[in-house]
mmCIF file of C-alpha atoms in Angstrom:
data_model
loop_
_atom_site.group_PDB
_atom_site.id
_atom_site.type_symbol
_atom_site.label_atom_id
_atom_site.label_comp_id
_atom_site.label_asym_id
_atom_site.label_seq_id
_atom_site.Cartn_x
_atom_site.Cartn_y
_atom_site.Cartn_z
ATOM 1 C CA MET V 1 69.878 92.937 137.057
ATOM 2 C CA PRO V 2 69.837 93.240 132.680
ATOM 3 C CA PHE V 3 72.733 92.613 130.804
ATOM 4 C CA GLU V 4 74.922 92.187 133.822
ATOM 5 C CA PHE V 5 77.039 89.683 131.485
ATOM 6 C CA ILE V 6 78.317 92.868 129.617
ATOM 7 C CA SER V 7 80.467 94.256 132.640
ATOM 8 C CA THR V 8 81.660 90.163 133.923
ATOM 9 C CA HIS V 9 82.658 89.938 130.149
ATOM 10 C CA LEU V 10 84.543 92.673 130.428
ATOM 11 C CA ASN V 11 85.991 92.167 133.738
ATOM 12 C CA GLU V 12 87.558 88.841 132.423
ATOM 13 C CA ARG V 13 89.067 89.912 129.422
ATOM 14 C CA ALA V 14 90.956 92.440 131.396
ATOM 15 C CA GLU V 15 92.317 89.658 134.250
ATOM 16 C CA GLN V 16 93.658 88.065 131.097
ATOM 17 C CA SER V 17 95.097 90.500 129.891
ATOM 18 C CA LEU V 18 93.143 90.382 127.120
ATOM 19 C CA LEU V 19 90.886 93.758 127.217
ATOM 20 C CA ARG V 20 91.484 95.846 123.745
ATOM 21 C CA LYS V 21 91.208 99.509 123.895
ATOM 22 C CA ARG V 22 91.619 101.905 121.230
ATOM 23 C CA HIS V 23 94.031 105.050 120.264
ATOM 24 C CA VAL V 24 93.485 108.305 118.851
ATOM 25 C CA VAL V 25 95.907 108.599 116.371
ATOM 26 C CA GLN V 26 97.134 112.108 115.723
ATOM 27 C CA ASN V 27 99.443 111.429 112.421
ATOM 28 C CA ALA V 28 100.750 108.012 110.795
ATOM 29 C CA THR V 29 102.831 107.660 108.414
ATOM 30 C CA ALA V 30 104.009 104.064 106.723
ATOM 31 C CA ARG V 31 107.361 105.066 109.324
ATOM 32 C CA THR V 32 106.027 106.760 112.623
ATOM 33 C CA ILE V 33 103.023 107.231 114.222
ATOM 34 C CA GLU V 34 102.129 110.137 116.488
ATOM 35 C CA VAL V 35 99.682 109.083 119.482
ATOM 36 C CA ASP V 36 99.218 111.938 122.996
ATOM 37 C CA ASN V 37 101.408 113.840 121.462
ATOM 38 C CA LYS V 38 104.489 111.369 121.493
ATOM 39 C CA THR V 39 105.884 110.568 117.983
ATOM 40 C CA TYR V 40 106.842 106.437 117.729
ATOM 41 C CA LEU V 41 108.388 104.112 115.003
ATOM 42 C CA ASN V 42 105.415 102.410 113.514
ATOM 43 C CA PHE V 43 106.083 98.676 113.023
ATOM 44 C CA ALA V 44 102.080 98.260 113.126
ATOM 45 C CA SER V 45 101.815 99.992 109.519
ATOM 46 C CA ASN V 46 100.461 97.704 106.768
ATOM 47 C CA ASP V 47 101.304 100.620 104.393
ATOM 48 C CA TYR V 48 104.198 97.998 103.001
ATOM 49 C CA LEU V 49 105.124 100.336 100.133
ATOM 50 C CA GLY V 50 104.604 103.626 102.077
ATOM 51 C CA PHE V 51 102.741 105.016 99.682
ATOM 52 C CA GLY V 52 100.015 106.274 101.859
ATOM 53 C CA ASP V 53 101.679 109.693 102.256
ATOM 54 C CA ILE V 54 102.224 110.182 98.409
ATOM 55 C CA ALA V 55 99.685 112.304 96.910
ATOM 56 C CA ILE V 56 97.813 110.737 94.032
ATOM 57 C CA HIS V 57 97.592 112.732 90.879
ATOM 58 C CA SER V 58 94.691 112.127 88.841
ATOM 59 C CA GLU V 59 91.611 112.941 86.849
ATOM 60 C CA ASN V 60 89.688 115.222 88.535
ATOM 61 C CA VAL V 61 86.951 114.004 90.470
ATOM 62 C CA ASN V 62 84.892 115.650 93.047
ATOM 63 C CA THR V 63 82.200 113.363 94.407
ATOM 64 C CA LEU V 64 82.740 112.030 97.431
ATOM 65 C CA GLY V 65 79.176 109.807 97.336
ATOM 66 C CA SER V 66 78.065 107.641 95.449
ATOM 67 C CA HIS V 67 74.763 108.028 97.010
ATOM 68 C CA SER V 68 73.047 104.743 96.470
ATOM 69 C CA SER V 69 73.582 101.044 96.563
ATOM 70 C CA ALA V 70 75.774 99.788 93.408
ATOM 71 C CA LEU V 71 72.187 97.905 91.855
ATOM 72 C CA VAL V 72 70.200 101.845 92.597
ATOM 73 C CA THR V 73 72.708 104.858 90.657
ATOM 74 C CA GLY V 74 75.576 104.027 92.975
ATOM 75 C CA TYR V 75 77.352 102.176 90.078
ATOM 76 C CA GLN V 76 79.832 104.483 88.490
ATOM 77 C CA LEU V 77 82.486 105.293 85.513
ATOM 78 C CA GLN V 78 85.120 104.966 88.355
ATOM 79 C CA GLN V 79 84.090 102.060 89.728
ATOM 80 C CA GLN V 80 83.567 100.137 86.410
ATOM 81 C CA ALA V 81 86.882 101.268 85.612
ATOM 82 C CA LEU V 82 88.739 100.065 88.738
ATOM 83 C CA GLU V 83 87.037 96.619 88.416
ATOM 84 C CA GLN V 84 87.415 95.683 84.799
ATOM 85 C CA TYR V 85 91.147 97.350 85.378
ATOM 86 C CA LEU V 86 91.463 94.576 87.715
ATOM 87 C CA CYS V 87 90.068 91.946 85.525
ATOM 88 C CA THR V 88 92.511 92.799 82.924
ATOM 89 C CA GLN V 89 95.363 92.444 84.615
ATOM 90 C CA PHE V 90 94.519 89.294 86.555
ATOM 91 C CA GLY V 91 92.202 87.148 83.512
ATOM 92 C CA TYR V 92 89.172 87.413 85.082
ATOM 93 C CA GLN V 93 86.027 87.879 83.483
ATOM 94 C CA ALA V 94 84.282 90.270 86.062
ATOM 95 C CA GLY V 95 84.535 91.860 89.676
ATOM 96 C CA LEU V 96 81.922 93.277 91.959
ATOM 97 C CA LEU V 97 83.434 96.374 94.446
ATOM 98 C CA PHE V 98 83.049 96.184 97.695
ATOM 99 C CA ASN V 99 83.871 98.868 100.856
ATOM 100 C CA SER V 100 86.282 96.392 102.676
ATOM 101 C CA GLY V 101 87.933 93.464 102.908
ATOM 102 C CA PHE V 102 86.006 91.723 105.459
ATOM 103 C CA SER V 103 82.592 92.345 103.769
ATOM 104 C CA ALA V 104 83.917 91.133 100.442
ATOM 105 C CA ASN V 105 84.900 87.335 102.239
ATOM 106 C CA SER V 106 82.485 86.743 104.384
ATOM 107 C CA SER V 107 79.176 88.262 102.156
ATOM 108 C CA VAL V 108 80.203 86.348 99.212
ATOM 109 C CA ILE V 109 81.011 82.732 101.237
ATOM 110 C CA LYS V 110 77.399 83.521 102.564
ATOM 111 C CA ALA V 111 75.787 84.510 99.271
ATOM 112 C CA LEU V 112 77.354 81.666 97.551
ATOM 113 C CA PHE V 113 75.665 79.332 100.016
ATOM 114 C CA GLN V 114 72.244 80.706 100.402
ATOM 115 C CA ASP V 115 70.168 78.239 99.128
ATOM 116 C CA LYS V 116 69.474 75.548 101.867
ATOM 117 C CA SER V 117 69.336 72.949 99.498
ATOM 118 C CA ALA V 118 72.015 73.891 97.393
ATOM 119 C CA ALA V 119 74.199 73.975 100.693
ATOM 120 C CA GLN V 120 73.433 70.844 101.974
ATOM 121 C CA SER V 121 75.105 69.041 98.947
ATOM 122 C CA SER V 122 77.988 71.987 99.707
ATOM 123 C CA ALA V 123 81.376 71.257 101.917
ATOM 124 C CA ILE V 124 83.500 74.446 102.843
ATOM 125 C CA PHE V 125 87.323 73.427 103.117
ATOM 126 C CA GLN V 126 89.184 76.124 105.319
ATOM 127 C CA ASP V 127 92.896 76.510 106.489
ATOM 128 C CA LYS V 128 92.757 76.788 110.519
ATOM 129 C CA LEU V 129 94.637 79.923 110.188
ATOM 130 C CA ASN V 130 92.203 82.001 107.662
ATOM 131 C CA HIS V 131 90.986 85.444 108.949
ATOM 132 C CA ALA V 132 87.960 85.971 110.834
ATOM 133 C CA SER V 133 85.953 87.294 107.841
ATOM 134 C CA LEU V 134 86.225 84.179 105.926
ATOM 135 C CA ILE V 135 85.826 81.768 109.141
ATOM 136 C CA ASP V 136 82.479 84.403 110.248
ATOM 137 C CA GLY V 137 81.464 83.779 105.670
ATOM 138 C CA ALA V 138 81.583 80.234 106.385
ATOM 139 C CA LEU V 139 79.629 80.559 109.714
ATOM 140 C CA HIS V 140 76.906 82.147 108.762
ATOM 141 C CA SER V 141 76.489 80.219 105.555
ATOM 142 C CA ASN V 142 74.211 76.914 104.815
ATOM 143 C CA ALA V 143 77.439 74.970 103.881
ATOM 144 C CA ALA V 144 79.536 72.023 106.085
ATOM 145 C CA LEU V 145 82.371 73.647 107.472
ATOM 146 C CA ILE V 146 85.751 71.396 107.440
ATOM 147 C CA ARG V 147 88.954 73.103 108.860
ATOM 148 C CA PHE V 148 92.210 71.740 107.791
ATOM 149 C CA ASN V 149 95.470 71.786 109.338
ATOM 150 C CA HIS V 150 97.803 75.242 108.673
ATOM 151 C CA ASN V 151 99.239 74.969 104.906
ATOM 152 C CA ASP V 152 98.861 70.844 105.607
ATOM 153 C CA LEU V 153 98.429 69.632 102.456
ATOM 154 C CA ASN V 154 98.269 65.864 102.872
ATOM 155 C CA HIS V 155 95.669 66.998 105.967
ATOM 156 C CA LEU V 156 93.307 68.988 103.617
ATOM 157 C CA ARG V 157 93.706 66.207 100.618
ATOM 158 C CA SER V 158 92.239 63.436 103.285
ATOM 159 C CA ARG V 159 89.436 65.667 103.876
ATOM 160 C CA LEU V 160 88.798 66.374 100.442
ATOM 161 C CA GLU V 161 88.703 62.505 99.890
ATOM 162 C CA LYS V 162 86.104 61.708 102.478
ATOM 163 C CA SER V 163 83.969 64.662 101.712
ATOM 164 C CA LYS V 164 81.232 63.481 99.769
ATOM 165 C CA ALA V 165 79.904 66.765 98.904
ATOM 166 C CA GLN V 166 79.108 67.814 95.522
ATOM 167 C CA ASN V 167 80.063 71.611 95.427
ATOM 168 C CA LYS V 168 83.880 71.630 97.138
ATOM 169 C CA LEU V 169 84.570 75.443 97.549
ATOM 170 C CA ILE V 170 88.800 75.185 99.708
ATOM 171 C CA ILE V 171 89.844 78.825 101.032
ATOM 172 C CA SER V 172 92.661 80.157 101.622
ATOM 173 C CA GLU V 173 95.104 83.308 102.345
ATOM 174 C CA GLY V 174 97.606 84.313 100.251
ATOM 175 C CA VAL V 175 99.760 85.666 102.961
ATOM 176 C CA PHE V 176 98.459 84.836 106.645
ATOM 177 C CA SER V 177 97.700 87.964 108.407
ATOM 178 C CA MET V 178 99.087 87.052 111.455
ATOM 179 C CA ASP V 179 102.405 84.738 110.900
ATOM 180 C CA GLY V 180 103.603 86.254 107.646
ATOM 181 C CA ASP V 181 103.895 83.002 105.568
ATOM 182 C CA LYS V 182 101.954 81.779 101.969
ATOM 183 C CA ALA V 183 100.124 79.652 100.952
ATOM 184 C CA PRO V 184 101.187 76.981 98.484
ATOM 185 C CA ILE V 185 98.290 78.698 96.146
ATOM 186 C CA LYS V 186 99.868 75.856 92.719
ATOM 187 C CA ASP V 187 99.454 72.801 95.277
ATOM 188 C CA LEU V 188 96.386 74.260 96.306
ATOM 189 C CA LEU V 189 95.003 74.218 92.529
ATOM 190 C CA PHE V 190 95.846 71.307 91.320
ATOM 191 C CA LEU V 191 93.839 69.683 94.629
ATOM 192 C CA ALA V 192 90.552 71.632 93.864
ATOM 193 C CA LYS V 193 91.249 69.982 90.086
ATOM 194 C CA GLN V 194 92.027 66.629 91.296
ATOM 195 C CA HIS V 195 88.594 66.796 93.711
ATOM 196 C CA ASN V 196 86.260 68.960 91.128
ATOM 197 C CA ALA V 197 86.287 71.732 93.584
ATOM 198 C CA TRP V 198 86.434 75.557 93.804
ATOM 199 C CA LEU V 199 89.269 77.533 94.953
ATOM 200 C CA MET V 200 89.127 80.812 96.842
ATOM 201 C CA ILE V 201 92.301 82.932 97.928
ATOM 202 C CA ASP V 202 91.991 86.384 99.769
ATOM 203 C CA ASP V 203 95.505 87.681 98.955
ATOM 204 C CA ALA V 204 95.256 91.076 101.345
ATOM 205 C CA HIS V 205 98.534 90.724 102.563
ATOM 206 C CA GLY V 206 100.313 89.666 99.017
ATOM 207 C CA PHE V 207 98.818 92.372 96.749
ATOM 208 C CA GLY V 208 101.075 95.068 95.990
ATOM 209 C CA ALA V 209 103.734 93.733 97.785
ATOM 210 C CA LEU V 210 104.488 90.704 96.315
ATOM 211 C CA GLY V 211 105.542 89.880 92.689
ATOM 212 C CA LYS V 212 107.101 91.317 90.015
ATOM 213 C CA THR V 213 104.337 93.633 89.312
ATOM 214 C CA GLY V 214 102.891 94.056 92.999
ATOM 215 C CA LEU V 215 100.213 91.729 91.080
ATOM 216 C CA GLY V 216 100.758 89.526 94.376
ATOM 217 C CA SER V 217 100.976 85.856 95.326
ATOM 218 C CA CYS V 218 98.572 84.781 92.465
ATOM 219 C CA GLU V 219 101.024 86.772 89.570
ATOM 220 C CA THR V 220 103.088 83.741 88.405
ATOM 221 C CA LEU V 221 99.730 81.927 87.619
ATOM 222 C CA ILE V 222 98.272 84.777 85.805
ATOM 223 C CA GLY V 223 97.827 83.430 81.906
ATOM 224 C CA ASP V 224 97.644 79.393 83.477
ATOM 225 C CA THR V 225 95.245 78.775 86.141
ATOM 226 C CA VAL V 226 94.170 80.884 88.628
ATOM 227 C CA PRO V 227 91.806 80.461 91.706
ATOM 228 C CA ASP V 228 87.763 80.586 91.001
ATOM 229 C CA ILE V 229 87.699 83.384 93.169
ATOM 230 C CA LEU V 230 90.500 86.107 94.276
ATOM 231 C CA VAL V 231 89.727 88.632 97.053
ATOM 232 C CA ILE V 232 92.184 92.082 96.440
ATOM 233 C CA THR V 233 91.671 94.200 99.380
ATOM 234 C CA PHE V 234 93.090 97.762 98.813
ATOM 235 C CA GLY V 235 93.734 98.566 102.536
ATOM 236 C CA LYS V 236 96.760 97.062 102.763
ATOM 237 C CA ALA V 237 100.076 98.283 100.228
ATOM 238 C CA VAL V 238 97.766 99.976 98.333
ATOM 239 C CA ALA V 239 97.113 102.736 101.263
ATOM 240 C CA SER V 240 93.308 103.244 100.518
ATOM 241 C CA SER V 241 90.510 100.861 101.474
ATOM 242 C CA GLY V 242 87.571 98.811 100.044
ATOM 243 C CA ALA V 243 88.076 95.163 97.871
ATOM 244 C CA CYS V 244 87.391 93.665 94.751
ATOM 245 C CA VAL V 245 86.175 90.038 94.259
ATOM 246 C CA LEU V 246 86.982 88.701 90.870
ATOM 247 C CA GLY V 247 85.561 85.420 88.724
ATOM 248 C CA SER V 248 83.578 84.391 86.241
ATOM 249 C CA HIS V 249 80.872 86.020 84.534
ATOM 250 C CA LEU V 250 78.323 83.379 85.793
ATOM 251 C CA PHE V 251 80.078 84.262 89.629
ATOM 252 C CA ILE V 252 79.793 87.723 89.501
ATOM 253 C CA ASP V 253 75.859 87.629 88.116
ATOM 254 C CA TYR V 254 75.226 85.351 91.267
ATOM 255 C CA MET V 255 77.168 87.858 93.658
ATOM 256 C CA LEU V 256 74.615 90.556 92.190
ATOM 257 C CA GLN V 257 71.564 88.411 92.491
ATOM 258 C CA TYR V 258 72.305 86.898 96.766
ATOM 259 C CA ASN V 259 75.093 89.012 98.358
ATOM 260 C CA ARG V 260 72.917 90.999 100.773
ATOM 261 C CA ASP V 261 76.666 92.787 101.580
ATOM 262 C CA TYR V 262 76.281 94.355 98.220
ATOM 263 C CA THR V 263 72.803 94.859 97.244
ATOM 264 C CA TYR V 264 72.227 97.004 100.646
ATOM 265 C CA SER V 265 75.492 99.189 101.014
ATOM 266 C CA THR V 266 75.604 102.298 99.400
ATOM 267 C CA ALA V 267 78.519 101.588 96.593
ATOM 268 C CA MET V 268 81.691 102.492 97.282
ATOM 269 C CA SER V 269 82.682 106.734 97.092
ATOM 270 C CA PRO V 270 83.712 107.487 93.107
ATOM 271 C CA LEU V 271 86.721 109.648 94.550
ATOM 272 C CA MET V 272 87.862 106.589 96.408
ATOM 273 C CA ALA V 273 87.661 104.423 93.155
ATOM 274 C CA ASN V 274 89.268 106.715 91.556
ATOM 275 C CA ASN V 275 92.286 107.600 93.415
ATOM 276 C CA THR V 276 92.517 103.698 94.109
ATOM 277 C CA LEU V 277 92.938 102.832 90.475
ATOM 278 C CA ALA V 278 95.619 105.507 90.243
ATOM 279 C CA ARG V 279 97.554 104.246 92.952
ATOM 280 C CA ILE V 280 97.019 100.627 91.740
ATOM 281 C CA LYS V 281 98.644 101.771 88.669
ATOM 282 C CA HIS V 282 101.260 103.393 90.243
ATOM 283 C CA ILE V 283 102.050 100.188 92.348
ATOM 284 C CA LYS V 284 102.892 98.470 89.085
ATOM 285 C CA THR V 285 106.125 100.517 88.615
ATOM 286 C CA ALA V 286 106.971 100.388 91.538
ATOM 287 C CA ASP V 287 110.157 98.422 91.990
ATOM 288 C CA THR V 288 112.061 100.708 94.110
ATOM 289 C CA GLN V 289 109.577 100.370 96.863
ATOM 290 C CA ARG V 290 109.104 96.578 96.625
ATOM 291 C CA SER V 291 112.820 95.628 96.540
ATOM 292 C CA THR V 292 113.678 98.146 99.274
ATOM 293 C CA LEU V 293 110.819 96.066 101.827
ATOM 294 C CA ASN V 294 112.220 92.873 100.778
ATOM 295 C CA LYS V 295 116.342 94.681 101.986
ATOM 296 C CA ASN V 296 114.072 95.498 104.804
ATOM 297 C CA ILE V 297 112.853 92.286 105.925
ATOM 298 C CA ALA V 298 116.001 90.520 105.073
ATOM 299 C CA ALA V 299 118.014 93.111 107.396
ATOM 300 C CA PHE V 300 115.239 92.476 110.368
ATOM 301 C CA LYS V 301 115.578 88.593 109.907
ATOM 302 C CA HIS V 302 119.645 88.638 110.025
ATOM 303 C CA LEU V 303 119.817 91.238 112.885
ATOM 304 C CA ALA V 304 117.176 88.839 114.601
ATOM 305 C CA GLN V 305 118.973 86.228 114.489
ATOM 306 C CA GLN V 306 122.235 87.606 115.730
ATOM 307 C CA HIS V 307 120.309 88.644 118.765
ATOM 308 C CA ASN V 308 118.999 85.173 119.160
ATOM 309 C CA ILE V 309 114.872 86.441 118.703
ATOM 310 C CA ALA V 310 113.076 83.708 117.959
ATOM 311 C CA VAL V 311 111.127 84.855 114.564
ATOM 312 C CA MET V 312 108.477 82.498 112.785
ATOM 313 C CA GLU V 313 109.098 81.480 109.517
ATOM 314 C CA SER V 314 108.058 83.920 107.281
ATOM 315 C CA ASP V 315 109.750 85.949 103.803
ATOM 316 C CA THR V 316 107.012 88.818 103.849
ATOM 317 C CA ALA V 317 106.530 92.426 105.563
ATOM 318 C CA ILE V 318 104.701 90.162 108.340
ATOM 319 C CA GLN V 319 107.315 89.271 111.441
ATOM 320 C CA PRO V 320 105.647 87.425 114.298
ATOM 321 C CA ILE V 321 107.557 86.960 117.330
ATOM 322 C CA VAL V 322 105.382 83.968 119.250
ATOM 323 C CA LEU V 323 105.565 84.728 123.474
ATOM 324 C CA GLY V 324 102.767 82.590 123.832
ATOM 325 C CA CYS V 325 101.202 84.356 127.423
ATOM 326 C CA ALA V 326 99.607 87.658 126.852
ATOM 327 C CA GLU V 327 100.638 89.288 129.819
ATOM 328 C CA GLN V 328 104.184 88.591 129.250
ATOM 329 C CA THR V 329 103.532 89.940 125.449
ATOM 330 C CA ILE V 330 101.944 93.280 126.511
ATOM 331 C CA LYS V 331 104.484 93.945 128.550
ATOM 332 C CA ALA V 332 107.090 93.556 126.346
ATOM 333 C CA ALA V 333 105.100 96.063 123.789
ATOM 334 C CA ASN V 334 104.709 98.555 126.500
ATOM 335 C CA LYS V 335 108.503 98.585 127.538
ATOM 336 C CA LEU V 336 109.103 99.308 123.579
ATOM 337 C CA LYS V 337 106.302 101.720 123.984
ATOM 338 C CA GLN V 338 109.057 103.792 126.448
ATOM 339 C CA GLN V 339 111.698 103.307 124.247
ATOM 340 C CA GLY V 340 109.431 105.530 121.338
ATOM 341 C CA ILE V 341 108.913 101.806 119.104
ATOM 342 C CA TRP V 342 104.916 101.346 118.353
ATOM 343 C CA LEU V 343 104.373 97.544 118.236
ATOM 344 C CA THR V 344 101.098 96.023 118.566
ATOM 345 C CA ALA V 345 100.692 93.166 120.725
ATOM 346 C CA ILE V 346 98.312 90.406 119.285
ATOM 347 C CA ARG V 347 96.502 88.174 122.052
ATOM 348 C CA PRO V 348 93.339 85.605 121.487
ATOM 349 C CA PRO V 349 90.904 85.576 120.013
ATOM 350 C CA THR V 350 92.946 86.890 116.794
ATOM 351 C CA VAL V 351 95.550 84.363 117.415
ATOM 352 C CA ALA V 352 95.257 80.827 119.766
ATOM 353 C CA TYR V 353 95.182 80.502 123.140
ATOM 354 C CA ASN V 354 99.621 80.224 124.372
ATOM 355 C CA THR V 355 100.242 81.599 120.876
ATOM 356 C CA ALA V 356 100.193 85.888 121.759
ATOM 357 C CA ARG V 357 103.022 87.689 119.693
ATOM 358 C CA LEU V 358 104.627 90.602 119.109
ATOM 359 C CA ARG V 359 103.808 91.287 114.984
ATOM 360 C CA VAL V 360 106.458 93.462 113.699
ATOM 361 C CA THR V 361 105.101 95.058 110.363
ATOM 362 C CA LEU V 362 107.713 96.397 108.229
ATOM 363 C CA THR V 363 107.810 98.571 105.235
ATOM 364 C CA ALA V 364 109.773 100.235 103.162
ATOM 365 C CA ALA V 365 109.454 103.569 103.780
ATOM 366 C CA HIS V 366 111.939 102.001 107.478
ATOM 367 C CA THR V 367 115.640 102.508 107.435
ATOM 368 C CA LEU V 368 118.084 100.438 108.154
ATOM 369 C CA ASP V 369 118.993 102.652 111.050
ATOM 370 C CA ASP V 370 114.972 102.192 111.928
ATOM 371 C CA ILE V 371 115.058 98.298 112.189
ATOM 372 C CA THR V 372 118.372 98.327 113.787
ATOM 373 C CA TYR V 373 117.192 100.442 116.847
ATOM 374 C CA LEU V 374 114.107 97.844 116.844
ATOM 375 C CA VAL V 375 116.246 94.626 116.933
ATOM 376 C CA LYS V 376 118.558 96.260 119.802
ATOM 377 C CA HIS V 377 115.433 97.419 122.351
ATOM 378 C CA LEU V 378 112.941 93.969 121.322
ATOM 379 C CA ALA V 379 116.179 91.710 122.692
ATOM 380 C CA LYS V 380 116.294 93.854 126.163
ATOM 381 C CA ALA V 381 112.473 93.401 126.253
ATOM 382 C CA LEU V 382 112.655 90.087 125.509
ATOM 383 C CA LEU V 383 114.429 89.424 128.638
#
């Protein structure tokens, strides 16, 4: 029978407690979520500053769609303004907007190494815990893919020293989405300079939440040396969608010629670009929200320690609890749902086998009572 493998693979996923399902969300904020007419405390949101439900007061832009590719007639004033604002904030020469962070990450890597002749003398060095979009981009490029152990500078150095590639690209996340820890970006920049390599940083989970003014993992580097390529996404702390790739004029011009995702996609909505820019300007002065978020992170870590809950080493809003077994992780998540807590069970292949985890994400919208309630029932669910 044709395509019989579909049923076989789905059954295998179910038997391994790895089958994924969607839930229809009736309403969601950074603090609560309503599913099947029941309201839960939401500890699975990436809306770290709680801006998702705050009205945006910006110039009146009624154009919902851009109507065409950016290289046809889709590149409008609103997209240009957003790109230029981010360039000014970070000190880059040019930017390129994408409709999703996944598209930005994967397509940039594919486009950069699209020339087979140049790719033969090129190598991509990726942290083993990088996001799927970064790994997919490298796998679908023509360059060699070399993985280094997570945040292991010595291993990366060894890989770089052994490589004979002329064009070397080091790629890391600013904040790792499943572990919540940060990349040593200054050290990565130093290694890149030593080995005549470029550095690309995906700061999806850092932008907005980290830095004195919310510019993320690279804020302290502004005015000095920043990564050669920086990807800023809008679907987390900005509570919007889409992404922007920042780099030199030369690099962005190259993307305009060879990035198929950009060339053949309808450009970002002018309305989305306009509202995203307004939200980013708001984030720049969101000191109270960032302070509250940091207090909530500290409170969760302190309470987890008091209840002997083993949380990974993370000082960000992402606080994972590794259980290992996928079935056990699903059971713990379901116990929490029975107590009105929505918390995602992260399982392979999103994370490595035997590292299934409960991924707690904290926001500025949570209260101390919310966090206390969460930890109390976490301790019971993990028994």
